[in-house]
Coordinates of C-alpha atoms and ligand atoms in Angstrom, one line a residue:
X1 CA 149.9 -48.2 4.9
X2 CA 149.1 -46.7 8.3
X3 CA 149.1 -43.1 9.4
X4 CA 147.6 -40.2 7.7
X5 CA 149.0 -37.0 6.3
X6 CA 150.7 -34.6 8.5
X7 CA 148.1 -31.9 9.2
X8 CA 149.8 -29.9 11.9
X9 CA 153.3 -28.7 13.1
X10 CA 156.0 -27.1 11.1
X11 CA 156.7 -27.9 7.5
X12 CA 160.1 -29.4 6.6
X13 CA 162.9 -26.7 6.3
X14 CA 164.1 -27.9 2.9
X15 CA 162.8 -29.9 -0.1
X16 CA 164.3 -31.0 -3.4
X17 CA 160.8 -30.2 -4.9
X18 CA 157.7 -28.6 -3.4
X19 CA 154.5 -29.6 -5.1
X20 CA 151.7 -27.0 -4.4
X21 CA 148.2 -28.6 -4.5
X22 CA 146.8 -32.0 -3.5
X23 CA 144.6 -32.6 -6.6
X24 CA 145.2 -35.2 -9.2
X25 CA 148.1 -33.3 -10.8
X26 CA 149.9 -32.5 -7.5
X27 CA 149.5 -36.1 -6.1
X28 CA 150.5 -37.7 -9.4
X29 CA 153.5 -35.4 -9.6
X30 CA 154.6 -36.1 -6.1
X31 CA 154.4 -39.9 -6.8
X32 CA 156.2 -39.7 -10.1
X33 CA 159.0 -37.6 -8.6
X34 CA 159.7 -40.3 -6.0
X35 CA 159.5 -42.9 -8.7
X36 CA 162.1 -41.0 -10.7
X37 CA 164.4 -41.0 -7.7
X38 CA 163.8 -37.6 -6.2
X39 CA 164.0 -38.2 -2.4
X40 CA 162.9 -35.1 -0.6
X41 CA 159.5 -34.3 -2.1
X42 CA 157.0 -32.3 -0.1
X43 CA 153.4 -31.9 -1.3
X44 CA 151.5 -29.0 0.4
X45 CA 147.7 -28.8 0.3
X46 CA 145.9 -25.8 1.8
X47 CA 143.0 -27.8 3.2
X48 CA 142.6 -31.5 2.3
X49 CA 143.6 -33.8 -0.5
X50 CA 141.1 -33.6 -3.5
X51 CA 139.6 -30.4 -2.1
X52 CA 139.6 -28.7 -5.5
X53 CA 138.2 -29.6 -8.9
X54 CA 139.4 -33.2 -8.6
X55 CA 137.1 -33.9 -5.7
X56 CA 134.1 -32.5 -7.6
X57 CA 135.1 -34.0 -11.0
X58 CA 133.0 -36.1 -13.3
X59 CA 136.3 -37.8 -13.9
X60 CA 135.5 -38.9 -17.4
X61 CA 138.5 -40.7 -18.8
X62 CA 138.2 -40.7 -22.6
X63 CA 140.8 -40.1 -25.3
X64 CA 138.6 -38.4 -27.8
X65 CA 139.7 -34.8 -28.4
X66 CA 139.7 -32.5 -31.4
X67 CA 143.5 -32.4 -31.1
X68 CA 146.4 -34.8 -30.9
X69 CA 148.3 -33.5 -27.8
X70 CA 145.5 -34.0 -25.3
X71 CA 144.7 -37.4 -26.8
X72 CA 148.3 -38.4 -26.4
X73 CA 148.4 -37.2 -22.8
X74 CA 145.2 -39.2 -22.1
X75 CA 146.5 -42.3 -23.8
X76 CA 149.6 -42.1 -21.5
X77 CA 147.3 -41.6 -18.5
X78 CA 145.2 -44.6 -19.5
X79 CA 148.3 -46.8 -19.3
X80 CA 148.6 -45.7 -15.6
X81 CA 144.9 -46.1 -14.8
X82 CA 144.9 -49.5 -16.4
X83 CA 148.0 -50.8 -14.8
X84 CA 147.4 -49.1 -11.5
X85 CA 148.4 -52.0 -9.2
X86 CA 151.7 -52.5 -11.0
X87 CA 152.6 -48.8 -11.3
X88 CA 151.1 -47.1 -8.3
X89 CA 150.4 -50.1 -6.1
X90 CA 148.3 -48.2 -3.6
X91 CA 144.5 -47.5 -3.5
X92 CA 142.2 -47.8 -6.5
X93 CA 141.3 -45.1 -9.0
X94 CA 137.9 -46.7 -9.6
X95 CA 138.3 -46.9 -13.4
X96 CA 135.1 -48.1 -15.0
X97 CA 135.9 -48.8 -18.7
X98 CA 132.2 -49.0 -19.8
X99 CA 132.8 -47.3 -23.2
X100 CA 132.3 -43.7 -24.3
X101 CA 130.2 -42.4 -27.1
X102 CA 131.0 -39.0 -28.7
X103 CA 127.9 -37.6 -30.2
X104 CA 128.2 -34.8 -32.7
X105 CA 126.0 -32.8 -35.0
X106 CA 125.6 -34.4 -38.5
X107 CA 127.5 -31.4 -40.0
X108 CA 130.5 -32.4 -38.0
X109 CA 130.9 -35.8 -39.6
X110 CA 134.1 -34.9 -41.4
X111 CA 135.7 -33.5 -38.3
X112 CA 134.7 -36.5 -36.3
X113 CA 136.3 -38.8 -38.9
X114 CA 139.5 -36.7 -39.0
X115 CA 139.8 -36.7 -35.2
X116 CA 139.2 -40.5 -35.0
X117 CA 141.8 -41.1 -37.6
X118 CA 144.3 -39.1 -35.5
X119 CA 143.4 -41.0 -32.4
X120 CA 143.8 -44.3 -34.1
X121 CA 147.1 -43.3 -35.4
X122 CA 148.2 -42.5 -31.8
X123 CA 147.1 -46.0 -30.7
X124 CA 143.6 -45.2 -29.4
X125 CA 140.9 -47.9 -29.7
X126 CA 138.2 -45.9 -31.3
X127 CA 135.9 -45.9 -34.3
X128 CA 133.1 -44.2 -36.2
X129 CA 129.7 -45.9 -35.7
X130 CA 126.4 -45.3 -37.5
X131 CA 123.1 -44.5 -35.8
X132 CA 122.0 -48.1 -36.3
X133 CA 125.1 -49.4 -34.7
X134 CA 124.5 -47.0 -31.8
X135 CA 121.2 -48.8 -31.1
X136 CA 123.2 -52.0 -30.5
X137 CA 125.8 -50.3 -28.3
X138 CA 123.3 -48.4 -26.2
X139 CA 119.6 -49.3 -26.8
X140 CA 118.3 -46.5 -24.6
X141 CA 119.9 -43.8 -26.7
X142 CA 117.8 -41.4 -28.8
X143 CA 119.5 -41.4 -32.2
X144 CA 117.0 -39.5 -34.4
X145 CA 119.3 -36.5 -34.6
X146 CA 122.5 -38.4 -35.2
X147 CA 124.1 -39.8 -38.3
X148 CA 127.4 -41.0 -36.9
X149 CA 129.2 -40.9 -33.6
X150 CA 132.6 -41.8 -32.1
X151 CA 132.9 -44.9 -30.0
X152 CA 135.7 -45.8 -27.6
X153 CA 134.8 -49.3 -26.3
X154 CA 137.4 -49.3 -23.5
X155 CA 137.4 -45.8 -21.9
X156 CA 134.9 -44.6 -19.3
X157 CA 135.3 -42.8 -16.0
X158 CA 137.2 -43.1 -12.7
X159 CA 137.0 -41.5 -9.2
X160 CA 138.7 -38.2 -8.4
X161 CA 139.4 -38.5 -4.7
X162 CA 140.4 -42.2 -4.7
X163 CA 142.8 -41.5 -7.6
X164 CA 144.4 -38.8 -5.5
X165 CA 144.6 -40.9 -2.4
X166 CA 146.2 -43.7 -4.3
X167 CA 148.9 -41.5 -5.7
X168 CA 149.4 -39.8 -2.3
X169 CA 149.8 -43.0 -0.4
X170 CA 152.3 -44.3 -3.0
X171 CA 154.3 -41.1 -2.8
X172 CA 154.2 -41.3 1.0
X173 CA 155.4 -44.9 0.9
X174 CA 158.3 -43.8 -1.3
X175 CA 159.3 -41.1 1.3
X176 CA 157.4 -38.0 0.2
X177 CA 155.8 -35.8 2.8
X178 CA 152.1 -35.1 2.2
X179 CA 151.0 -32.2 4.2
X180 CA 147.3 -31.2 4.6
X181 CA 146.4 -27.9 6.1
X182 CA 149.6 -26.3 4.7
X183 CA 148.9 -23.3 2.5
X184 CA 151.6 -21.7 0.4
X185 CA 151.2 -17.9 0.9
X186 CA 153.9 -17.0 -1.5
X187 CA 156.6 -18.4 -3.8
X188 CA 160.0 -17.0 -2.9
X189 CA 162.5 -16.0 -5.6
X190 CA 165.9 -14.4 -5.9
X191 CA 166.5 -12.8 -9.2
X192 CA 165.3 -15.3 -11.8
X193 CA 165.3 -18.4 -9.6
X194 CA 163.1 -20.1 -7.1
X195 CA 164.4 -20.2 -3.5
X196 CA 161.4 -21.5 -1.5
X197 CA 157.8 -21.2 -0.5
X198 CA 156.4 -19.4 2.5
X199 CA 153.5 -21.4 4.1
X200 CA 151.1 -20.8 7.0
X201 CA 153.3 -23.3 8.9
X202 CA 156.8 -22.0 8.1
X203 CA 159.1 -21.7 5.1
X204 CA 160.5 -24.5 2.9
X205 CA 163.7 -23.8 1.1
X206 CA 163.7 -25.3 -2.3
X207 CA 164.9 -24.6 -5.8
X208 CA 162.0 -26.4 -7.6
X209 CA 158.3 -25.7 -7.3
X210 CA 155.5 -27.5 -9.2
X211 CA 152.4 -25.3 -9.0
X212 CA 149.2 -27.4 -9.3
X213 CA 146.9 -25.2 -7.4
X214 CA 143.8 -25.4 -9.6
X215 CA 141.5 -22.3 -9.3
X216 CA 144.0 -20.7 -6.9
X217 CA 146.9 -20.4 -9.2
X218 CA 146.6 -16.7 -9.8
X219 CA 147.1 -15.9 -6.1
X220 CA 150.7 -17.3 -6.4
X221 CA 151.5 -16.4 -10.0
X222 CA 150.3 -12.7 -10.2
X223 CA 152.7 -11.6 -7.4
X224 CA 155.5 -13.2 -9.5
X225 CA 154.4 -11.0 -12.4
X226 CA 152.9 -13.9 -14.3
X227 CA 149.5 -13.1 -15.7
X228 CA 148.2 -15.8 -18.1
X229 CA 144.7 -14.4 -18.3
X230 CA 143.1 -17.3 -16.5
X231 CA 139.9 -17.1 -14.4
X232 CA 138.2 -19.4 -11.9
X233 CA 134.9 -20.7 -13.3
X234 CA 132.1 -22.3 -11.3
X235 CA 130.5 -25.3 -13.1
X236 CA 127.5 -27.4 -12.0
X237 CA 126.4 -31.0 -12.2
X238 CA 123.4 -33.0 -11.1
X239 CA 122.6 -36.7 -10.4
X240 CA 119.3 -38.4 -11.5
X241 CA 118.0 -41.8 -10.4
X242 CA 117.5 -44.4 -13.0
X243 CA 113.7 -44.9 -13.6
X244 CA 111.9 -48.2 -13.2
X245 CA 111.6 -48.6 -17.0
X246 CA 115.4 -48.8 -17.4
X247 CA 117.1 -52.2 -17.4
X248 CA 119.3 -51.8 -14.3
X249 CA 121.4 -54.8 -15.4
X250 CA 122.5 -52.8 -18.5
X251 CA 123.8 -49.4 -17.6
X252 CA 124.1 -46.8 -20.3
X253 CA 127.5 -45.7 -21.6
X254 CA 129.5 -42.6 -21.0
X255 CA 128.2 -40.0 -23.4
X256 CA 129.5 -36.6 -24.5
X257 CA 126.8 -34.9 -26.5
X258 CA 127.6 -31.8 -28.6
X259 CA 124.0 -31.3 -29.6
X260 CA 122.9 -30.6 -26.0
X261 CA 126.3 -29.4 -24.8
X262 CA 126.3 -32.1 -22.1
X263 CA 128.1 -35.1 -20.8
X264 CA 126.8 -38.0 -18.7
X265 CA 127.9 -41.2 -17.0
X266 CA 126.5 -43.7 -14.5
X267 CA 126.9 -42.7 -10.9
X268 CA 126.7 -45.2 -8.0
X269 CA 124.4 -48.2 -8.2
X270 CA 121.5 -46.7 -10.1
X271 CA 122.1 -43.1 -11.0
X272 CA 123.4 -40.9 -13.7
X273 CA 125.7 -37.9 -13.3
X274 CA 125.2 -35.2 -15.9
X275 CA 126.9 -31.8 -16.6
X276 CA 125.6 -29.3 -19.1
X277 CA 127.7 -26.4 -20.4
X278 CA 125.5 -23.6 -19.2
X279 CA 125.8 -19.9 -18.4
X280 CA 129.3 -19.5 -16.9
X281 CA 129.9 -18.1 -13.5
X282 CA 133.4 -16.6 -13.9
X283 CA 135.9 -14.9 -11.7
X284 CA 134.5 -16.4 -8.5
X285 CA 136.5 -16.8 -5.3
X286 CA 137.7 -20.5 -5.3
X287 CA 137.8 -20.4 -1.5
X288 CA 134.3 -19.1 -1.1
X289 CA 131.8 -20.0 -3.8
X290 CA 128.3 -21.4 -3.9
X291 CA 128.7 -25.2 -3.9
X292 CA 125.0 -25.8 -4.5
X293 CA 123.2 -25.5 -7.9
X294 CA 120.5 -23.1 -9.1
X295 CA 117.0 -24.7 -9.4
X296 CA 116.9 -23.8 -13.0
X297 CA 120.0 -25.8 -13.7
X298 CA 118.3 -29.0 -12.5
X299 CA 115.7 -28.5 -15.2
X300 CA 118.3 -27.8 -17.8
X301 CA 120.2 -30.9 -16.9
X302 CA 117.0 -33.1 -16.7
X303 CA 116.0 -31.9 -20.2
X304 CA 119.5 -32.6 -21.7
X305 CA 119.5 -36.0 -20.1
X306 CA 116.0 -36.9 -21.4
X307 CA 116.8 -35.5 -24.8
X308 CA 119.5 -38.2 -25.2
X309 CA 118.0 -40.9 -23.0
X310 CA 114.2 -40.4 -23.2
X311 CA 113.6 -43.0 -20.4
X312 CA 114.8 -40.2 -18.0
X313 CA 111.9 -37.9 -18.8
X314 CA 110.8 -36.5 -15.5
X315 CA 113.6 -38.4 -13.6
X316 CA 114.1 -38.0 -9.9
X317 CA 116.9 -35.6 -9.0
X318 CA 119.1 -37.1 -6.3
X319 CA 121.8 -34.5 -5.7
X320 CA 123.8 -31.8 -7.3
X321 CA 126.9 -29.8 -6.7
X322 CA 129.1 -27.1 -8.1
X323 CA 132.9 -27.0 -8.4
X324 CA 135.6 -24.7 -9.7
X325 CA 137.8 -25.1 -12.7
X326 CA 140.5 -22.7 -13.9
X327 CA 139.6 -21.5 -17.4
X328 CA 142.4 -20.5 -19.7
X329 CA 141.9 -17.8 -22.4
X330 CA 141.8 -20.5 -25.1
X331 CA 140.0 -23.2 -23.0
X332 CA 143.1 -25.5 -23.2
X333 CA 145.4 -26.4 -20.3
X334 CA 148.8 -24.7 -19.6
X335 CA 151.6 -27.1 -18.6
X336 CA 155.1 -25.6 -18.7
X337 CA 158.5 -25.1 -17.3
X338 CA 158.5 -21.3 -16.9
X339 CA 161.3 -19.3 -18.4
X340 CA 160.7 -16.4 -16.0
X341 CA 162.1 -18.3 -13.0
X342 CA 164.5 -21.2 -13.0
X343 CA 162.8 -24.1 -11.1
X344 CA 159.2 -23.0 -11.6
X345 CA 156.8 -25.6 -13.3
X346 CA 153.1 -25.0 -13.7
X347 CA 150.0 -27.0 -14.5
X348 CA 147.1 -24.7 -14.6
X349 CA 144.2 -23.4 -16.8
X350 CA 142.8 -27.0 -16.7
X351 CA 139.6 -25.6 -18.3
X352 CA 137.5 -28.4 -16.9
X353 CA 139.2 -31.3 -18.7
X354 CA 142.4 -32.3 -16.9
X355 CA 141.4 -35.1 -14.6
X356 CA 142.1 -37.7 -17.2
X357 CA 145.5 -36.2 -18.2
X358 CA 146.7 -35.7 -14.6
X359 CA 148.4 -39.1 -14.2
X360 CA 150.6 -38.4 -17.3
X361 CA 151.3 -34.8 -16.3
X362 CA 153.0 -36.2 -13.2
X363 CA 155.4 -38.1 -15.5
X364 CA 156.0 -35.0 -17.6
X365 CA 157.0 -32.9 -14.5
X366 CA 159.2 -35.7 -13.1
X367 CA 161.0 -36.0 -16.4
X368 CA 161.4 -32.3 -16.7
X369 CA 162.9 -32.0 -13.3
X370 CA 165.1 -35.1 -13.4
X371 CA 166.1 -35.2 -17.1
X372 CA 165.7 -31.6 -18.1
X373 CA 163.1 -32.4 -20.8
X374 CA 159.9 -34.4 -20.9
X375 CA 160.6 -37.7 -22.6
X376 CA 157.0 -38.8 -22.7
X377 CA 155.9 -36.4 -25.4
X378 CA 156.4 -32.9 -26.8
X379 CA 154.7 -30.5 -24.5
X380 CA 155.1 -27.4 -26.7
X381 CA 151.4 -27.1 -27.5
X382 CA 150.7 -26.6 -23.8
X383 CA 153.3 -23.8 -23.4
X384 CA 152.4 -20.7 -21.3
X385 CA 153.8 -18.3 -23.9
X386 CA 151.3 -19.1 -26.6
X387 CA 149.1 -16.2 -25.5
X388 CA 151.9 -13.6 -25.6
X389 CA 152.9 -15.0 -29.0
X390 CA 149.4 -14.3 -30.3
X391 CA 149.0 -18.0 -31.0
X392 CA 146.3 -19.3 -28.7
X393 CA 145.4 -23.0 -29.1
X394 CA 142.6 -23.5 -31.6
X395 CA 141.4 -26.9 -32.6
X396 CA 140.8 -26.9 -36.3
X397 CA 138.5 -29.9 -36.1
X398 CA 136.4 -28.9 -33.1
X399 CA 132.6 -29.5 -33.1
X400 CA 129.5 -27.3 -33.4
X401 CA 128.8 -25.6 -30.1
X402 CA 132.3 -26.4 -28.8
X403 CA 134.8 -24.1 -30.4
X404 CA 135.1 -21.7 -27.4
X405 CA 134.0 -21.6 -23.8
X406 CA 133.3 -25.3 -23.2
X407 CA 134.7 -27.1 -20.2
X408 CA 134.2 -30.8 -19.4
X409 CA 132.6 -31.7 -22.8
X410 CA 135.2 -30.0 -25.1
Ligands
FAD501 C1 132.1 -30.6 -11.9 C2 133.4 -30.9 -12.6 C3 133.4 -31.9 -13.5 C4 134.5 -32.3 -14.2 N1 134.6 -33.3 -15.0 C5 135.7 -33.7 -15.6 C6 135.8 -34.9 -16.4 O1 134.8 -35.6 -16.6 N2 137.0 -35.3 -16.9 C7 138.1 -34.5 -16.8 O2 139.2 -34.9 -17.3 N3 138.1 -33.4 -16.0 C8 136.9 -33.0 -15.4 N4 136.9 -31.9 -14.6 C9 138.1 -31.1 -14.5 C10 139.1 -31.8 -13.6 O3 138.5 -32.2 -12.4 C11 140.2 -30.8 -13.3 O4 140.8 -30.4 -14.5 C12 141.3 -31.5 -12.5 O5 140.8 -32.2 -11.4 C13 142.3 -30.4 -12.0 O6 143.2 -31.0 -11.2 P1 144.4 -30.2 -10.4 O7 145.2 -31.1 -9.6 O8 145.1 -29.3 -11.5 O9 143.6 -29.1 -9.6 P2 142.6 -29.2 -8.3 O10 142.0 -30.6 -8.3 O11 141.7 -28.0 -8.3 O12 143.6 -29.2 -7.1 C14 144.2 -28.0 -6.7 C15 144.6 -28.2 -5.2 O13 145.5 -27.1 -4.8 C16 145.1 -26.7 -3.5 N5 145.7 -25.4 -3.3 C17 145.3 -24.2 -4.0 N6 146.1 -23.2 -3.6 C18 147.0 -23.7 -2.7 C19 148.1 -23.1 -1.9 N7 148.3 -21.8 -2.0 N8 148.8 -23.9 -1.1 C20 148.5 -25.3 -1.0 N9 147.5 -25.9 -1.7 C21 146.8 -25.1 -2.5 C22 143.6 -26.7 -3.5 O14 143.1 -26.8 -2.2 C23 143.3 -28.0 -4.3 O15 143.2 -29.1 -3.5 C24 135.7 -31.5 -13.9 C25 135.7 -30.5 -13.0 C26 134.6 -30.2 -12.3 C27 134.6 -29.1 -11.3

């Protein structure tokens, strides 16, 4: 498909649905709306596609959670990732299904078994493996501090920007307008309904808005009187080169490691990307934050990597960056049709774990808008009202170190 996104000129005067934000959620929503028969879809992105968390993401795609709803949403997303050519038909999300290991503290064995049972019941291909079996699955792994782990043989990771570009191209091919350099300055309402959005390039009249603005959501929600207690959080990652001693023909697996509050996966031809849940940098400005990492963080990351894969002891750092996620008060995403305003839908408070669910969230919004209810699954656990109800989302079977405050590795 030729042509790029429209990065200048006025925005269209009207739309059936305006999608705010060109990350994985916005792009997948725009695509799914067109797939569900909505003709006049306009996606507005303030800078460029994948400029937010999606572009910085580790993009792990695993279905292991300590709760059923996020597992279900991921299993639905996996159907899209795995059948990309048939469903989306443009671009390539870069799915690498190299297998994912979920390492937990020995005290968490009962919770691990309970979570894996739930995931199996939902159709996930996952199992409990012993430390000896782990040695077969990933010989480089240090297993002296592990009794059992979770093993998903056919999940892994994907690529943030190419996932967005594929969805955006498919949406565009189906007639959606994808506008870069178009920032929504405010959401317009009349009484309790949505009437449009005001952008830096003009006003779009619409009765439906899907807000998928990542770390920027408060800028548009607070003026509407919607305060969900979310805050933008800066998180860091680093890349290390594979040492000579490593068998480069046999890359390690994706690992989420509760003991060291870290996650890691191969990056490029001979590197490993790692993130460690470290001291949080909260309430930063998502438009103006430090994209580099603190020198001390590199040491923390190298130590966590070598603790799980000793071959990385002293490994060469080959790059690092920071990105922004939108943390919700209970560290779980908020995905809802808002009762305050007819026509307002939000996906926010991603809490560092919503790349993998983004493809399915697009289906949910398309169904909400075209059928009145999501058919895919019950979205009640993700509701925005849980905080005001005094019922924040708590996972009964979460792991040591991860009950509160974790992002990517939760
Ligand atoms: C370092 C890092 C590692 C991560 N690792 C993982 C992982 O391994 N697995 C996983 O599932 N998740 C991971 N995440 C989290 C995941 O990337 C996010 O949850 C997900 O990408 C959020 O997607 P989104 O579309 O909601 O928001 P974003 O990707 O943040 O997109 C929001 C977009 O909205 C635009 N925007 C904002 N305001 C406006 C406005 N007013 N008008 C127009 N456009 C606007 C922004 O420019 C941005 O492009 C990670 C995040 C980071 C930062």
